[in-house]
Tab-separated table of C-alpha atoms in Angstrom:
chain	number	residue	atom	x	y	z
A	74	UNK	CA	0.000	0.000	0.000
A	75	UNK	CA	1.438	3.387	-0.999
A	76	UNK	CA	-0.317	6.041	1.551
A	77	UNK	CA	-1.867	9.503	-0.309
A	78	UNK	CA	-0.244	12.368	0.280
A	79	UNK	CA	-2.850	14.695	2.036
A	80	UNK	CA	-0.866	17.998	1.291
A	81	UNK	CA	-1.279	21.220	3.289
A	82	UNK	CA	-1.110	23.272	0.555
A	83	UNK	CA	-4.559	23.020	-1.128
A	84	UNK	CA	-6.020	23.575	2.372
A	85	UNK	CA	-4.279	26.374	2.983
A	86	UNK	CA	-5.324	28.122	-0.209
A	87	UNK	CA	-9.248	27.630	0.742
A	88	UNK	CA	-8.542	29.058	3.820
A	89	UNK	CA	-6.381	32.357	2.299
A	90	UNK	CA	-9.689	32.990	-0.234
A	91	UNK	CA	-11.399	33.015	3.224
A	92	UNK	CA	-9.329	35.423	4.503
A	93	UNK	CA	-9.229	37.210	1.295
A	94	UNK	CA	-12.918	38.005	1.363
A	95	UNK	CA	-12.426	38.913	5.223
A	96	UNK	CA	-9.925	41.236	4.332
A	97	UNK	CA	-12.019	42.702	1.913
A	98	UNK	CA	-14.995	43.043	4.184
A	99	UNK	CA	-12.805	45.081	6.700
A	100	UNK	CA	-10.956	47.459	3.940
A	101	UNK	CA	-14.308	48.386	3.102
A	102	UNK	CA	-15.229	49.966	7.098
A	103	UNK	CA	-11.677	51.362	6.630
A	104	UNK	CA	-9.909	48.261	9.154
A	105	UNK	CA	-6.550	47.249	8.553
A	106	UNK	CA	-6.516	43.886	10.666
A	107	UNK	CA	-3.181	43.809	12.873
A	108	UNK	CA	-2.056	40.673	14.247
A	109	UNK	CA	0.940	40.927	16.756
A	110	UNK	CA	3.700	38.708	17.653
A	111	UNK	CA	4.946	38.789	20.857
A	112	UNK	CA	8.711	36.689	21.087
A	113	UNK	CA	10.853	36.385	23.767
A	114	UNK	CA	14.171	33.927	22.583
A	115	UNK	CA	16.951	33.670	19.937
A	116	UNK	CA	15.980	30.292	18.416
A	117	UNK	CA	16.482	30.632	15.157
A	118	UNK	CA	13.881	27.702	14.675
A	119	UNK	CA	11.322	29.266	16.421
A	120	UNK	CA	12.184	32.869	14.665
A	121	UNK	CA	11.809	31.587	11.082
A	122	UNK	CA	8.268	30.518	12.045
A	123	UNK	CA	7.276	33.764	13.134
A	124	UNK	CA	9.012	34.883	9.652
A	125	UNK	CA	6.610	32.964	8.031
A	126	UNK	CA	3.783	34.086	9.724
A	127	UNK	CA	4.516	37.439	9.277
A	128	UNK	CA	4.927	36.713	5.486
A	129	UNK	CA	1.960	34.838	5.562
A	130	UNK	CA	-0.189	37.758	6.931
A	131	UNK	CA	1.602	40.515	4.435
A	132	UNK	CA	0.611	38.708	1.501
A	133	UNK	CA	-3.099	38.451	2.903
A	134	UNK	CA	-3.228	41.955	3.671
A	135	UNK	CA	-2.609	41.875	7.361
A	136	UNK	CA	-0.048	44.256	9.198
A	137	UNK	CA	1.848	41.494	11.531
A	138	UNK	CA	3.908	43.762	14.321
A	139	UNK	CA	6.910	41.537	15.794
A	140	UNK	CA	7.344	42.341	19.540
A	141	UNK	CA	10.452	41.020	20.331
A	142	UNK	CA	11.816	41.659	23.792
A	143	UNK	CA	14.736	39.783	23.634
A	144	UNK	CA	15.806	36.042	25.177
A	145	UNK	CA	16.411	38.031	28.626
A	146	UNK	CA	12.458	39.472	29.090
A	147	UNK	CA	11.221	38.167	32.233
A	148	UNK	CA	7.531	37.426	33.255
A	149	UNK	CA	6.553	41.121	34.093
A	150	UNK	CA	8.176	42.354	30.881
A	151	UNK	CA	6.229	39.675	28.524
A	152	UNK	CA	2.620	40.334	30.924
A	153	UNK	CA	2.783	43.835	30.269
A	154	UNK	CA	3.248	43.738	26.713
A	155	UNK	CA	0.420	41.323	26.700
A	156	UNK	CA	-1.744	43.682	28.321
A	157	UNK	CA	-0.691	46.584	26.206
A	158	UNK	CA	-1.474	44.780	22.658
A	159	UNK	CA	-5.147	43.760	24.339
A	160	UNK	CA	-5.731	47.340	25.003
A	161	UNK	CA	-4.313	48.279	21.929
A	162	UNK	CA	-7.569	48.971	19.229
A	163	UNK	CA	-5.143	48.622	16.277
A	164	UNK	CA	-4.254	45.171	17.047
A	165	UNK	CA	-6.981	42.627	16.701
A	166	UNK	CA	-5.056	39.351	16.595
A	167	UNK	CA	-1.946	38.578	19.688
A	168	UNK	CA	0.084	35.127	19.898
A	169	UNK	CA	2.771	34.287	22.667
A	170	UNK	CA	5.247	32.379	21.005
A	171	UNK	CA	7.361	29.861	23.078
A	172	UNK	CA	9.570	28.874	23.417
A	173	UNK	CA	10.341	31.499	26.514
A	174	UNK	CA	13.172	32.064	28.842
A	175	UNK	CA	14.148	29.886	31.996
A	176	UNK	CA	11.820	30.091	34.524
A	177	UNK	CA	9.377	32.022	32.714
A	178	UNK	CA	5.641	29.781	32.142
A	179	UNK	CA	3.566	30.657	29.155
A	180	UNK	CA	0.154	29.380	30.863
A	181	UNK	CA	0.650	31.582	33.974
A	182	UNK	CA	1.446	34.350	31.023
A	183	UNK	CA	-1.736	33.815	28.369
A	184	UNK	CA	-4.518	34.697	30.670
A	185	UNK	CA	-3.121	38.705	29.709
A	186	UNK	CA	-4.465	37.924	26.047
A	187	UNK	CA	-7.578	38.926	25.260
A	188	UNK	CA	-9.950	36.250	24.679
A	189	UNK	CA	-11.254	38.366	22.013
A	190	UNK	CA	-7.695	38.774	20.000
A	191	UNK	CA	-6.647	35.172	21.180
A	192	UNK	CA	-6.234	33.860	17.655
A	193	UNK	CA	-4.504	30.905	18.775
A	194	UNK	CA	-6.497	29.942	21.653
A	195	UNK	CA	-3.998	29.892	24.328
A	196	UNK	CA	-5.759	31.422	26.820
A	197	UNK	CA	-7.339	29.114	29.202
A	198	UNK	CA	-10.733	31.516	28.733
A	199	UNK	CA	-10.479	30.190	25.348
A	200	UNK	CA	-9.629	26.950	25.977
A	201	UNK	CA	-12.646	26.308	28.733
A	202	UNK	CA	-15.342	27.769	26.113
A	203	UNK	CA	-14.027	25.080	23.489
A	204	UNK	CA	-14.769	22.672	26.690
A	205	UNK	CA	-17.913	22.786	26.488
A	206	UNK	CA	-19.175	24.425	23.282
A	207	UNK	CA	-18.960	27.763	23.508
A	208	UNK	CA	-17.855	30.203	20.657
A	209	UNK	CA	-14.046	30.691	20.752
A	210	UNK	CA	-10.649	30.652	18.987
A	211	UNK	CA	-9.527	27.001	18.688
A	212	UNK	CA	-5.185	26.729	19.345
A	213	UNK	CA	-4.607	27.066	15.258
A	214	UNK	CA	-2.405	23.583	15.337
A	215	UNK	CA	-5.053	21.456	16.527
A	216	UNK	CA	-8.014	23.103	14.227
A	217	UNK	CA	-5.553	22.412	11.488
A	218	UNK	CA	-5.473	18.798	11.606
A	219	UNK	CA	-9.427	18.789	11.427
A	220	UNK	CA	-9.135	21.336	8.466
A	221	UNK	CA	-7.267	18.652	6.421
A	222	UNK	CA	-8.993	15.865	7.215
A	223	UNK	CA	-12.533	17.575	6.335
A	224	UNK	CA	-11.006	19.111	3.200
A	225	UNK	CA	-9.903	15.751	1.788
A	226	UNK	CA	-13.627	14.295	2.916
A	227	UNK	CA	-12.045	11.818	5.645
A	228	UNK	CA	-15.096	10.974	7.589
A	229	UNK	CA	-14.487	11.409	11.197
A	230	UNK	CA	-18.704	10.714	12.990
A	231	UNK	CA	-18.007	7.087	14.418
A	232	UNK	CA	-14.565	6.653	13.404
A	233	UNK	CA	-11.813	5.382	16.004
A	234	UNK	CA	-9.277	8.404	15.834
A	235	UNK	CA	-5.524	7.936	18.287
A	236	UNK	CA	-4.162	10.974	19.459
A	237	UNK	CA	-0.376	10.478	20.397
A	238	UNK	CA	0.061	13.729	22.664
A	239	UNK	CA	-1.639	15.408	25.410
A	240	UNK	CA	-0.636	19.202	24.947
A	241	UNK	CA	-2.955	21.983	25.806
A	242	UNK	CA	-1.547	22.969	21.807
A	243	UNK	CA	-2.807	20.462	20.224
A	244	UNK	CA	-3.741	16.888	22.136
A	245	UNK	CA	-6.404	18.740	24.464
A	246	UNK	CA	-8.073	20.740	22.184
A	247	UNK	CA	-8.535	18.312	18.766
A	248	UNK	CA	-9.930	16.017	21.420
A	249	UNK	CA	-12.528	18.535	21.629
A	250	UNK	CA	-12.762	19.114	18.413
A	251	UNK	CA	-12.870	15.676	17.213
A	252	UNK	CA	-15.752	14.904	19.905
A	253	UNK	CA	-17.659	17.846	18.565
A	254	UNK	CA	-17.113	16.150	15.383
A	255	UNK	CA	-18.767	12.923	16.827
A	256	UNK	CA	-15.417	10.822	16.650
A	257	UNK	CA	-14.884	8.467	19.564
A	258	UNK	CA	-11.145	9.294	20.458
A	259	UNK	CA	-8.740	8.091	22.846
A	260	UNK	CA	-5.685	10.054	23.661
A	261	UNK	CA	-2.394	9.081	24.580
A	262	UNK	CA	0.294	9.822	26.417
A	263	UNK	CA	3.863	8.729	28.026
A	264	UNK	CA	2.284	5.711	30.231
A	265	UNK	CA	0.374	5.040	27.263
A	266	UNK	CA	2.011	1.684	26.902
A	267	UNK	CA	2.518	-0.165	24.927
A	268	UNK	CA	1.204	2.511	21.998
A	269	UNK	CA	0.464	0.689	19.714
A	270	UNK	CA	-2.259	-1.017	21.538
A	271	UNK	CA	-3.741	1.904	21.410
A	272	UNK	CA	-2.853	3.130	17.625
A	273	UNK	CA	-3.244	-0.310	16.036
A	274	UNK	CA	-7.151	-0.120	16.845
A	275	UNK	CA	-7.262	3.456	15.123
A	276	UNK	CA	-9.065	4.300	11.256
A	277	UNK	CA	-7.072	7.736	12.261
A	278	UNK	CA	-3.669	8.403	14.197
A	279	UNK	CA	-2.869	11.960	14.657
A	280	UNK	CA	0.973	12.033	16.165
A	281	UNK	CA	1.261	15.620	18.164
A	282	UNK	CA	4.575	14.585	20.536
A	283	UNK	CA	7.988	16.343	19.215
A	284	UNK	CA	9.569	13.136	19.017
A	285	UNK	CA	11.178	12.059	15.587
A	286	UNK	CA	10.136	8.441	14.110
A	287	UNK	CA	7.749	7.724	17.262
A	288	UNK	CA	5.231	6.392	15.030
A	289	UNK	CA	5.875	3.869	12.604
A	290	UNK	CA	4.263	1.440	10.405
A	291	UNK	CA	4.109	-1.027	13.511
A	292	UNK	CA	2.115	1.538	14.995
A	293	UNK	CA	-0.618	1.429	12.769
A	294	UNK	CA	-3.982	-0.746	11.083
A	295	UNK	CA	-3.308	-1.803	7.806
A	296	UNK	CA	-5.511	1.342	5.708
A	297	UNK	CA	-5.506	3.698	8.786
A	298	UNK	CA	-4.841	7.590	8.325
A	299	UNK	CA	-1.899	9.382	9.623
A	300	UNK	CA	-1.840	13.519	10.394
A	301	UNK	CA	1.802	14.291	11.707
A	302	UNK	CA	1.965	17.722	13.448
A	303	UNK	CA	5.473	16.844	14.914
A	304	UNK	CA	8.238	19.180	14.017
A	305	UNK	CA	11.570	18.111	14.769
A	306	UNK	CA	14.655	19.613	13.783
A	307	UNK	CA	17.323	17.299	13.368
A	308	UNK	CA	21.114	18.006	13.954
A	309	UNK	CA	21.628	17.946	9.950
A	310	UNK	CA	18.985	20.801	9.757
A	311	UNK	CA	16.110	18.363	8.266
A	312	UNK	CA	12.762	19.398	9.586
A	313	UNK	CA	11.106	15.735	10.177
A	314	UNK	CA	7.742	14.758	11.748
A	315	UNK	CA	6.947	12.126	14.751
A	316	UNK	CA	5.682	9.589	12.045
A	317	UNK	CA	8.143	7.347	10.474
A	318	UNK	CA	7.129	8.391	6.866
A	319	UNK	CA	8.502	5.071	4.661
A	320	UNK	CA	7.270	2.346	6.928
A	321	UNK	CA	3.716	4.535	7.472
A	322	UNK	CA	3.117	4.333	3.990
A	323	UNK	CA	3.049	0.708	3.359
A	324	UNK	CA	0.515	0.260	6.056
A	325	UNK	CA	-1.743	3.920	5.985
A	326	UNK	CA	-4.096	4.799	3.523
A	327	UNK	CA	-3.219	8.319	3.657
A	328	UNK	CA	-0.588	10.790	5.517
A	329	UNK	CA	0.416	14.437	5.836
A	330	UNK	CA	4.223	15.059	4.624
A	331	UNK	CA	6.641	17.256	6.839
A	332	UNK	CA	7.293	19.644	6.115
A	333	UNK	CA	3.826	20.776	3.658
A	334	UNK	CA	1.076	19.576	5.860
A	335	UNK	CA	0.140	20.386	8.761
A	336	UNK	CA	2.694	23.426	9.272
A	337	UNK	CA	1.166	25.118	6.296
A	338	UNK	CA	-2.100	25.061	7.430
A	339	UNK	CA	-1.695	25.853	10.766
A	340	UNK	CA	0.376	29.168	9.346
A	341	UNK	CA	-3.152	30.205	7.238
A	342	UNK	CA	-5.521	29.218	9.919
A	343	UNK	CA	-3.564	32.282	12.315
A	344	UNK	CA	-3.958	34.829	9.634
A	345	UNK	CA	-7.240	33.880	9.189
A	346	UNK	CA	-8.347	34.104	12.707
A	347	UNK	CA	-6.668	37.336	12.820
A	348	UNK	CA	-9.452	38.556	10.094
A	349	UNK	CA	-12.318	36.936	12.028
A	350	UNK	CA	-11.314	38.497	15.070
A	351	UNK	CA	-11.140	42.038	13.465
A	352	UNK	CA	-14.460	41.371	12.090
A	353	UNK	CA	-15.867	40.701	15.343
A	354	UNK	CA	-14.188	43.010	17.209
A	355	UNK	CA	-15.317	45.885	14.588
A	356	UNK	CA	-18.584	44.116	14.540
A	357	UNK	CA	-18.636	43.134	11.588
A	358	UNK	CA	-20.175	39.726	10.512
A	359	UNK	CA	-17.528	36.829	9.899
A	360	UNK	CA	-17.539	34.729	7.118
A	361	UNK	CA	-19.181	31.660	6.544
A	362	UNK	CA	-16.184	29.699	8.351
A	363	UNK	CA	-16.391	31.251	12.089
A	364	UNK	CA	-14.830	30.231	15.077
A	365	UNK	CA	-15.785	26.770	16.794
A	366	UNK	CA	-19.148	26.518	18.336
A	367	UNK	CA	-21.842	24.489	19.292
A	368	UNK	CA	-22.512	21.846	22.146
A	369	UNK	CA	-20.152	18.896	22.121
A	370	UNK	CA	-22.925	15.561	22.400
């Protein structure tokens, strides 16, 4: 069995049309959405990202603002700027971007983003009104893996779906998401063993741990599906997922590359939040494609 390629890039091209016509909307009341950055290290890992979502949201018509306080800031420094960018009317869209300095804790630090401009749904606010239905920013990661496996019409009501990874980024909240979705899920973790009892029962394994080759083709049910958010820099430079790509694909049906899957759509779901935020925020109607809500069943 050769696995499909489910490819980022096609998602993320629906989703910059979306953002198009949001951007649109907003130039129209005279709103130029602002999304800003706040970044407190010198990894250069971390730093391209935020290159490329400030590239991302230039192209869409978004001004992205770059705080960067330097790999010294301390918790008081990063809080404050927090609460300044909430206050701040110009900026409609704010993201905390770890990694941060020794000592420093980004979930004693998110509560200072608004829930209103928390386009990436770290604030536990934001995270509690997913909980249990309520309207609110999803963390753009975990929204991304349902994104791709909706957009290539993988049916998730009844299906078995594995999550490898606990994270309040991404294992938390697609559980949520996934429920609301009416999957049964099960979600594991480090005492998860052994894992593949766990992902050998799965139609759908999503692998969300930061650990390269975790998941192989061992792992999985002969035709299952595979979404790989891990992103693991390797001492060569080569930017490789948590899933074992050659052995998965004899076994899955289908799997997301690294880099050009996940990563890419997790990049245009930001920008796009940023839009639907400024749209609220101006009160504006979004667009079709809001933020999640409903009662989880």
């Amino acid at each position: 069995m050769t696995a499909l390629q489910l490819l980022g890039k096609p998602v993320a091209q629906q989703l910059r049309a979306e953002t198009e016509t949001n951007v649109a909307a907003l130039h129209q009341r005279g709103v130029l959405p602002g999304l800003a950055v706040v970044v407190a290290t010198d990894n250069e890992a971390t730093l391209w990202y935020v290159r490329s979502i400030a590239r991302a949201a230039d192209k869409a018509g978004v001004r992205c603002t770059v705080v960067d306080l330097g790999a010294g800031a301390g918790a008081d420094e990063i809080a404050s700027a927090l609460t300044l960018l909430s206050a701040d009317e110009d900026v409609h869209g704010i993201i905390l971007q770890t990694p941060l300095p020794p000592g420093v804790a980004a979930d004693e630090l998110v509560a200072h983003i608004s829930a209103a401009k928390d386009v990436d749904g770290a604030n536990p606010l934001s995270l509690g009104r997913l909980t249990v239905g309520q309207q609110a920013f999803a963390p753009a990661t975990a929204r991304a893996v349902v994104e791709i496996l909706e957009h290539y019409e993988i049916p998730l009501a009844g299906r078995h779906v594995s999550v490898v990874g606990r994270s309040a980024v991404v294992g938390k909240p697609l559980l949520q998401l996934l429920l609301r979705r009416d999957a049964t899920v099960t979600v594991c973790h480090s005492r998860s063993r052994p894992l593949e009892r766990y992902t050998a029962e799965a139609e759908i394994v999503v692998a969300a741990v930061g650990r390269p080759g975790l998941v192989t083709g061992a792992h999985l049910r002969p035709g299952a599906v595979v979404v790989d958010v891990g992103t693991n820099v390797l001492d060569n430079g080569d930017l490789v997922g948590d899933v074992e790509p050659l052995s998965a694909a004899e076994v899955a049906s289908a799997l997301t590359p690294v880099p050009g899957g996940v990563g890419t759509v997790t990049t245009a779901l930001l920008v796009l939040h940023t839009t639907q935020a400024a749209l609220q925020l101006t009160e504006e109607p979004a667009s079709a494609r809001t933020l999640e809500s409903g009662t989880p069943s």
